[in-house]
mmCIF file of C-alpha atoms in Angstrom:
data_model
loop_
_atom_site.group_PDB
_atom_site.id
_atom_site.type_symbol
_atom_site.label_atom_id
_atom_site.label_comp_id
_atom_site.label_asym_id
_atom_site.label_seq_id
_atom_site.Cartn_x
_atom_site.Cartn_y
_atom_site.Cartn_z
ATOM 1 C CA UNK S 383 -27.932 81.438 -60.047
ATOM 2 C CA UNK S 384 -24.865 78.984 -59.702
ATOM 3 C CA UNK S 385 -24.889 76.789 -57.112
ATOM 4 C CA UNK S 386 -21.369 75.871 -55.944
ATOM 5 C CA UNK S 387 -21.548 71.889 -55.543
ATOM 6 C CA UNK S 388 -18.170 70.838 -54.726
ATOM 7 C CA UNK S 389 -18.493 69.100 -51.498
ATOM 8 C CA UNK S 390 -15.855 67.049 -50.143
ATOM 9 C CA UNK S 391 -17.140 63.923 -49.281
ATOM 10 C CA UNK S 392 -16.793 64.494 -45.202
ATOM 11 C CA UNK S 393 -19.217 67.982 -46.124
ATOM 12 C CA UNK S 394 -21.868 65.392 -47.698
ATOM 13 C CA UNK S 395 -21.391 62.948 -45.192
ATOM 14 C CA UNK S 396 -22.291 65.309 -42.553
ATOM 15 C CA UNK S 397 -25.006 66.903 -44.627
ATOM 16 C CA UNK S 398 -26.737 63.750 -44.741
ATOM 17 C CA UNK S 399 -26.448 62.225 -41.801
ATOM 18 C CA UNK S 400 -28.132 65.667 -40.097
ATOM 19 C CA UNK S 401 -30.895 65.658 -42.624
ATOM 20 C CA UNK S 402 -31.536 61.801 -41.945
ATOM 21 C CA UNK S 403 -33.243 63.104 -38.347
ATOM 22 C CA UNK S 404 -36.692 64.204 -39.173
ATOM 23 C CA UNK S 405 -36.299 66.293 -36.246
ATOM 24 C CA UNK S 406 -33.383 67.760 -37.640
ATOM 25 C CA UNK S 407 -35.437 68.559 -40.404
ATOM 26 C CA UNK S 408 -38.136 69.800 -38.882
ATOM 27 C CA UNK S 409 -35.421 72.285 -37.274
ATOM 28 C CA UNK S 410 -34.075 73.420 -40.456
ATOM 29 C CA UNK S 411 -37.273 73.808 -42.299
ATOM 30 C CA UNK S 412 -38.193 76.084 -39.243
ATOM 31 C CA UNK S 413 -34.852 78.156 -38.933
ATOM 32 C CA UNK S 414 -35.495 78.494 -42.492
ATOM 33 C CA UNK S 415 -38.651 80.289 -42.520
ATOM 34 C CA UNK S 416 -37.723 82.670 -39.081
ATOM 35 C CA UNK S 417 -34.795 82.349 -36.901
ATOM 36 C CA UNK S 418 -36.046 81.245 -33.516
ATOM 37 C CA UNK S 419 -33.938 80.549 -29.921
ATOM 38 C CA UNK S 420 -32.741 77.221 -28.844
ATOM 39 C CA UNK S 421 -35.723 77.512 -26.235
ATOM 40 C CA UNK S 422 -38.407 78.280 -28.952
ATOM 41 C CA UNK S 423 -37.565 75.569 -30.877
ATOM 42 C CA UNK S 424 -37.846 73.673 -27.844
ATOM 43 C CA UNK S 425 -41.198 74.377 -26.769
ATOM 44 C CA UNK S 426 -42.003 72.352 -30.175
ATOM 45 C CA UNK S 427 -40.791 69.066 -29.332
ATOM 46 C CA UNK S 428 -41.685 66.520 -27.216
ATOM 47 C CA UNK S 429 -37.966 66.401 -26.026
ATOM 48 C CA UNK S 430 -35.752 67.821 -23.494
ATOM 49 C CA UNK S 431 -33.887 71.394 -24.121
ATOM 50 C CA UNK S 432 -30.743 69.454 -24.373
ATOM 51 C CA UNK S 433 -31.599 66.850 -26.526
ATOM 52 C CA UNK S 434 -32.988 69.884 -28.736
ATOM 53 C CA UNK S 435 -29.649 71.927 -28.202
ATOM 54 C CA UNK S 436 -27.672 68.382 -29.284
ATOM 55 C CA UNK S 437 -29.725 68.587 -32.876
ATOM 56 C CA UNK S 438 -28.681 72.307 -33.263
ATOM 57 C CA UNK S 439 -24.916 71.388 -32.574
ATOM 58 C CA UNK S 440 -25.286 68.299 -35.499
ATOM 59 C CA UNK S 441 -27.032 70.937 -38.043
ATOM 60 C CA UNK S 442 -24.841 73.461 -37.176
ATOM 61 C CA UNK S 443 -21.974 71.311 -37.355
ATOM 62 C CA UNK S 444 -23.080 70.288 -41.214
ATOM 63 C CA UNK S 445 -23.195 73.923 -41.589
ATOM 64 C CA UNK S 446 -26.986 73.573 -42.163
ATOM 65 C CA UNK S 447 -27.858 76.168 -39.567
ATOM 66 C CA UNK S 448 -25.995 79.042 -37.674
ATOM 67 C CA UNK S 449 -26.184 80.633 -34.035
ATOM 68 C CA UNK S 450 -25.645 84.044 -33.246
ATOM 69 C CA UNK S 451 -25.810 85.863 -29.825
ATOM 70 C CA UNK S 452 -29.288 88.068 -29.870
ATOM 71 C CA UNK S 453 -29.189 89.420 -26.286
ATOM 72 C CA UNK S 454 -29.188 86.798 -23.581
ATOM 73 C CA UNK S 455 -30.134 83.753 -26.310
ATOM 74 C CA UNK S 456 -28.116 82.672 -29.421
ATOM 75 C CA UNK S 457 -30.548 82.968 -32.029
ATOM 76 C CA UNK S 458 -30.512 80.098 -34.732
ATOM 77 C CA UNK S 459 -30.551 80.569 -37.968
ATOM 78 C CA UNK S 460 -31.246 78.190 -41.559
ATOM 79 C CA UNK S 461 -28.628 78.184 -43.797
ATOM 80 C CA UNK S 462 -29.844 78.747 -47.577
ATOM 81 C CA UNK S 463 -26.720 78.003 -48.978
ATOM 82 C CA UNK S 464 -26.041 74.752 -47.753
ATOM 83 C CA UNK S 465 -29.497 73.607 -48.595
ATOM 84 C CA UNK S 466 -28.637 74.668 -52.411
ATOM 85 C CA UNK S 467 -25.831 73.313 -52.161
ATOM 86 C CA UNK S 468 -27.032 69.698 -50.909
ATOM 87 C CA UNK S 469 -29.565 70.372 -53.642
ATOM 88 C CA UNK S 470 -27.449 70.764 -56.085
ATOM 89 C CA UNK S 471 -25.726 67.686 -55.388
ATOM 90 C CA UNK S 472 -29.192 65.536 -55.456
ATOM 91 C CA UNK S 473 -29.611 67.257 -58.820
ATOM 92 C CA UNK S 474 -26.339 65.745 -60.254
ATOM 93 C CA UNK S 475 -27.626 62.746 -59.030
ATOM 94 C CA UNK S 476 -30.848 62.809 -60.763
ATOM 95 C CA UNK S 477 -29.203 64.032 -64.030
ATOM 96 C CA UNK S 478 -26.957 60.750 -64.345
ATOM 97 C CA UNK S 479 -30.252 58.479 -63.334
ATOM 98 C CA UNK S 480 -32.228 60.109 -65.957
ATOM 99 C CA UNK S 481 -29.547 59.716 -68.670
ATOM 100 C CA UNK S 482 -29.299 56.220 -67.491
ATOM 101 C CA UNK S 483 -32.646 55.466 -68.397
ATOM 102 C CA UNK S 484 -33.079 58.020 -71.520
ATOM 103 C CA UNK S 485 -30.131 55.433 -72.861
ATOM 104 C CA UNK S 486 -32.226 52.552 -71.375
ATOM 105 C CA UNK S 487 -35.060 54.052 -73.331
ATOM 106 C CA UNK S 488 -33.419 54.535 -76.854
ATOM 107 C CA UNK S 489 -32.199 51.179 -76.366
ATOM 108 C CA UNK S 490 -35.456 49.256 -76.221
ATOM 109 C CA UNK S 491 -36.751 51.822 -78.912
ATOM 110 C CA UNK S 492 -34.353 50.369 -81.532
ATOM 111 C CA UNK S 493 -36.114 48.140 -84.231
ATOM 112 C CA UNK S 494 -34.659 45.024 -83.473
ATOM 113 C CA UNK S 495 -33.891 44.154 -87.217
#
């Protein structure tokens, strides 16, 4: 599977700065497994609806969850492929801090002679 990556730097920004709310994380980890109402996700916090409602509006924002009308409630929703996508960036990350230190590596390996 390819993994588009090319985020502009506002799309990691926002990315981020949602996922840097372990509420917010909680959320999308939840949305993830089962879409659930504003009001369900609610009941799980020790928080008022609208402070709740205020962390949808950030993850959606970032594009990390959706909301859809379902009858009466907007149903919200985790969104897979800007998880992979945030991923995806990490793992570029990772790559250049492993070749880093597989250079690092072959550099104290050399006979010193």
């Amino acid at each position: 599977m390819v993994v588009e990556t090319d985020l502009t730097d506002d799309e990691v920004d926002r990315i981020f700065r949602a996922l840097a709310d372990s509420t917010r994380r909680d959320i999308v980890r939840r949305s993830l497994a089962a879409e659930a109402s504003v009001s369900e996700l609610a009941r799980a916090y020790d928080m008022s609806f609208a402070a709740v409602q205020k962390h949808v509006a950030i993850l959606e924002g970032a594009g990390l969850v959706t909301k859809h009308p379902h009858g009466r409630e907007r149903k919200v929703r985790g969104n897979p492929d800007a998880v992979r996508r945030a991923q995806a960036l990490l793992d570029r990350y990772e790559q250049i801090w492993r070749a880093r230190i597989d250079r690092l590596d072959a550099l104290l390996a050399e006979d010193p002679e």
